[in-house]
Every structure is written in C-alpha cells, then in structure tokens.
Amino acid sequence: MNSLLISDRLVARTVEILQQGGARNCETVVLWLGSSNEVREVYRPEQIVDVDFFRLPGESVRALMGHLRATHQRVLAQVHSHPGEAFHSKADDDWAIVRHEGALSFVVPVFAVHTDSGSFQDDVAVYQLSAADKWERVHAREHLIIGS
Ligand SMILES: [Zn+2]
C-alpha cells in the first residue's frame, strides 16, 4: 500500500474544520478525496454531530457519491476528531465511511485544539482496514507523507 500524499495546506484546512466543530463542542468528520494516492480535496460532508459521535444522513452520502462521480475522485481516508483521547471506538469501526481494504481512518484528539500541520502525524491515531475487515492501529509516518 502506497503512502498517502497530502500538502501542508490541506492538512491545515482539515485541522481548521475540526477545530470549528470543537468550538461548538462537537466531533467533526472530514474526508480526504483524490485520485491514486494524492489527496486533492478536503471534503466536509453534511453530518449530524454531538460531543461524541457523528453520522452521515442518507442524503449526505448521496451528495458525496455525486461529488465523487463529478470530480472523478474517491475517498482516500476519513479524519475525525474526538473530545478526548484518539482511538477507534466500536462506533467508529461500525460507522466508518471508508470501507475498502487498506483504507485509513485518522482520529485527532481533543477536537484538534493542540494540532497543526506540523504536529498532525504525532498527534493522530491512525487505523487501517485489514484484509480480514478489522481496523488495526498503524503508524502515521508509515502511511502519510505531508509535503509543502
Ligand atoms: Zn470516533
């Protein structure tokens, strides 16, 4: 599995969206879209959120699918915030938007308050969906390259 490539700027945009949710005391999920292994767009789907969960309504999933078709992209990874510690909860396993083998799911602690593009790889917990359909913790630096 090739590492994902993403620019500083798009990581900063991701963190900014998560922090905006945190300012309302809510989790937030964003999707990293692109083709091949390069992230080209940070997409914030319409979502129902509270302090400790997020859900995408059916209409939001349909809008996402339409956007992917129109832009010839796919979902490379999902990124969401937690109010506290970063880990993949049972709900995160069950409700993951990315479901393909090798998919990456990033969890950012404390609503990303202490995170910026420079600390992103150290702050996040990253999980990858295995061939056996299990989310396994992996090392961020082995799966993500942040460029300028
Ligand atoms: Zn979660």
CSV table of C-alpha atoms and ligand atoms in Angstrom, one decimal:
chain,number,residue,atom,x,y,z
A,1,MET,CA,0.0,0.0,0.0
A,2,ASN,CA,1.5,3.3,-1.1
A,3,SER,CA,1.6,6.2,1.5
A,4,LEU,CA,-1.0,8.9,1.1
A,5,LEU,CA,0.4,12.3,0.0
A,6,ILE,CA,-1.1,15.5,1.2
A,7,SER,CA,0.0,19.1,1.2
A,8,ASP,CA,0.6,21.2,4.4
A,9,ARG,CA,-2.2,23.4,3.2
A,10,LEU,CA,-4.8,20.7,3.1
A,11,VAL,CA,-3.7,19.3,6.5
A,12,ALA,CA,-4.1,22.8,7.9
A,13,ARG,CA,-7.6,23.1,6.3
A,14,THR,CA,-8.5,19.7,7.8
A,15,VAL,CA,-7.4,20.9,11.3
A,16,GLU,CA,-9.3,24.2,10.9
A,17,ILE,CA,-12.6,22.4,10.1
A,18,LEU,CA,-12.1,20.0,13.1
A,19,GLN,CA,-11.4,23.0,15.4
A,20,GLN,CA,-14.5,24.8,14.2
A,21,GLY,CA,-16.6,21.8,15.3
A,22,GLY,CA,-14.7,21.7,18.6
A,23,ALA,CA,-15.6,25.3,19.2
A,24,ARG,CA,-19.2,24.0,19.3
A,25,ASN,CA,-18.1,21.1,21.4
A,26,CYS,CA,-18.8,18.6,18.6
A,27,GLU,CA,-17.0,15.9,16.8
A,28,THR,CA,-16.4,16.5,13.1
A,29,VAL,CA,-15.6,14.2,10.3
A,30,VAL,CA,-13.9,15.2,7.0
A,31,LEU,CA,-13.0,13.1,4.0
A,32,TRP,CA,-9.8,13.2,2.1
A,33,LEU,CA,-10.6,12.9,-1.6
A,34,GLY,CA,-8.3,12.3,-4.5
A,35,SER,CA,-7.2,10.0,-7.2
A,36,SER,CA,-4.4,7.4,-6.9
A,37,ASN,CA,-2.7,8.2,-3.6
A,38,GLU,CA,-2.7,12.0,-3.6
A,39,VAL,CA,-5.2,14.0,-1.5
A,40,ARG,CA,-6.6,16.8,-3.6
A,41,GLU,CA,-9.6,17.9,-1.7
A,42,VAL,CA,-10.7,18.1,1.9
A,43,TYR,CA,-14.5,17.5,1.9
A,44,ARG,CA,-16.7,18.2,4.8
A,45,PRO,CA,-19.9,16.1,4.3
A,46,GLU,CA,-23.2,17.2,5.8
A,47,GLN,CA,-23.3,15.5,9.1
A,48,ILE,CA,-25.2,15.1,12.4
A,49,VAL,CA,-22.8,15.6,15.3
A,50,ASP,CA,-22.7,15.8,19.0
A,51,VAL,CA,-19.9,15.7,21.6
A,52,ASP,CA,-19.0,12.1,21.0
A,53,PHE,CA,-20.4,11.0,17.6
A,54,PHE,CA,-21.0,11.8,14.0
A,55,ARG,CA,-23.4,10.3,11.5
A,56,LEU,CA,-24.0,10.9,7.8
A,57,PRO,CA,-27.6,11.0,6.8
A,58,GLY,CA,-28.5,9.2,3.6
A,59,GLU,CA,-28.9,12.5,1.7
A,60,SER,CA,-25.3,13.4,2.7
A,61,VAL,CA,-24.0,10.1,1.4
A,62,ARG,CA,-25.8,10.6,-1.9
A,63,ALA,CA,-24.3,14.1,-2.2
A,64,LEU,CA,-20.9,12.6,-1.6
A,65,MET,CA,-21.3,9.9,-4.2
A,66,GLY,CA,-22.4,12.5,-6.8
A,67,HIS,CA,-19.4,14.7,-6.0
A,68,LEU,CA,-17.1,11.8,-6.4
A,69,ARG,CA,-18.5,10.9,-9.7
A,70,ALA,CA,-18.5,14.5,-10.9
A,71,THR,CA,-14.8,15.1,-9.9
A,72,HIS,CA,-13.5,11.6,-10.7
A,73,GLN,CA,-12.2,11.1,-7.2
A,74,ARG,CA,-12.6,8.6,-4.5
A,75,VAL,CA,-12.4,8.7,-0.7
A,76,LEU,CA,-8.8,8.1,0.3
A,77,ALA,CA,-9.2,8.4,4.0
A,78,GLN,CA,-11.5,9.8,6.7
A,79,VAL,CA,-10.4,12.1,9.5
A,80,HIS,CA,-12.5,12.8,12.6
A,81,SER,CA,-12.0,14.5,16.0
A,82,HIS,CA,-12.6,13.2,19.5
A,83,PRO,CA,-13.3,15.3,22.6
A,84,GLY,CA,-10.5,13.5,24.4
A,85,GLU,CA,-8.2,10.6,23.6
A,86,ALA,CA,-7.7,9.5,20.0
A,87,PHE,CA,-8.7,5.9,19.4
A,88,HIS,CA,-11.1,3.9,17.1
A,89,SER,CA,-14.3,3.3,19.1
A,90,LYS,CA,-16.7,0.5,18.4
A,91,ALA,CA,-19.0,3.1,16.7
A,92,ASP,CA,-16.0,4.2,14.6
A,93,ASP,CA,-15.5,0.7,13.4
A,94,ASP,CA,-19.2,0.2,12.6
A,95,TRP,CA,-19.8,3.6,11.0
A,96,ALA,CA,-16.6,4.1,9.1
A,97,ILE,CA,-17.3,5.8,5.7
A,98,VAL,CA,-14.2,4.3,4.1
A,99,ARG,CA,-14.6,0.5,3.9
A,100,HIS,CA,-12.0,-0.7,1.3
A,101,GLU,CA,-9.1,-2.9,2.3
A,102,GLY,CA,-6.1,-0.6,3.2
A,103,ALA,CA,-8.4,2.3,3.9
A,104,LEU,CA,-7.1,4.8,6.5
A,105,SER,CA,-9.0,6.4,9.3
A,106,PHE,CA,-7.4,9.2,11.3
A,107,VAL,CA,-8.6,10.2,14.7
A,108,VAL,CA,-7.5,13.6,16.1
A,109,PRO,CA,-7.6,14.1,19.9
A,110,VAL,CA,-9.1,17.0,21.9
A,111,PHE,CA,-11.0,18.5,18.9
A,112,ALA,CA,-7.7,19.2,17.3
A,113,VAL,CA,-7.2,22.2,19.6
A,114,HIS,CA,-3.5,21.4,20.0
A,115,THR,CA,-2.8,20.2,16.5
A,116,ASP,CA,-1.4,21.9,13.4
A,117,SER,CA,0.0,20.6,10.2
A,118,GLY,CA,3.4,20.2,11.9
A,119,SER,CA,2.2,18.1,14.8
A,120,PHE,CA,-0.5,16.2,12.9
A,121,GLN,CA,1.4,13.0,12.4
A,122,ASP,CA,2.5,12.9,16.1
A,123,ASP,CA,-1.0,13.8,17.4
A,124,VAL,CA,-3.2,11.4,15.4
A,125,ALA,CA,-4.1,7.8,16.0
A,126,VAL,CA,-4.3,6.0,12.6
A,127,TYR,CA,-6.2,2.8,11.8
A,128,GLN,CA,-6.1,0.8,8.6
A,129,LEU,CA,-8.8,-1.7,7.5
A,130,SER,CA,-7.2,-5.1,7.1
A,131,ALA,CA,-8.0,-7.8,4.6
A,132,ALA,CA,-9.9,-9.5,7.4
A,133,ASP,CA,-12.1,-6.4,7.7
A,134,LYS,CA,-10.6,-5.3,11.1
A,135,TRP,CA,-9.4,-1.8,11.9
A,136,GLU,CA,-5.8,-2.1,13.0
A,137,ARG,CA,-3.7,0.7,14.5
A,138,VAL,CA,-0.7,1.7,12.3
A,139,HIS,CA,2.0,4.4,12.4
A,140,ALA,CA,1.1,7.7,10.8
A,141,ARG,CA,4.5,8.3,9.4
A,142,GLU,CA,4.5,5.0,7.6
A,143,HIS,CA,1.2,5.8,5.8
A,144,LEU,CA,1.2,9.6,5.3
A,145,ILE,CA,3.6,12.0,3.7
A,146,ILE,CA,2.9,15.7,4.2
A,147,GLY,CA,4.5,17.8,1.6
A,148,SER,CA,4.6,21.6,1.0
B,1,ZN,ZN,-14.5,8.3,17.0
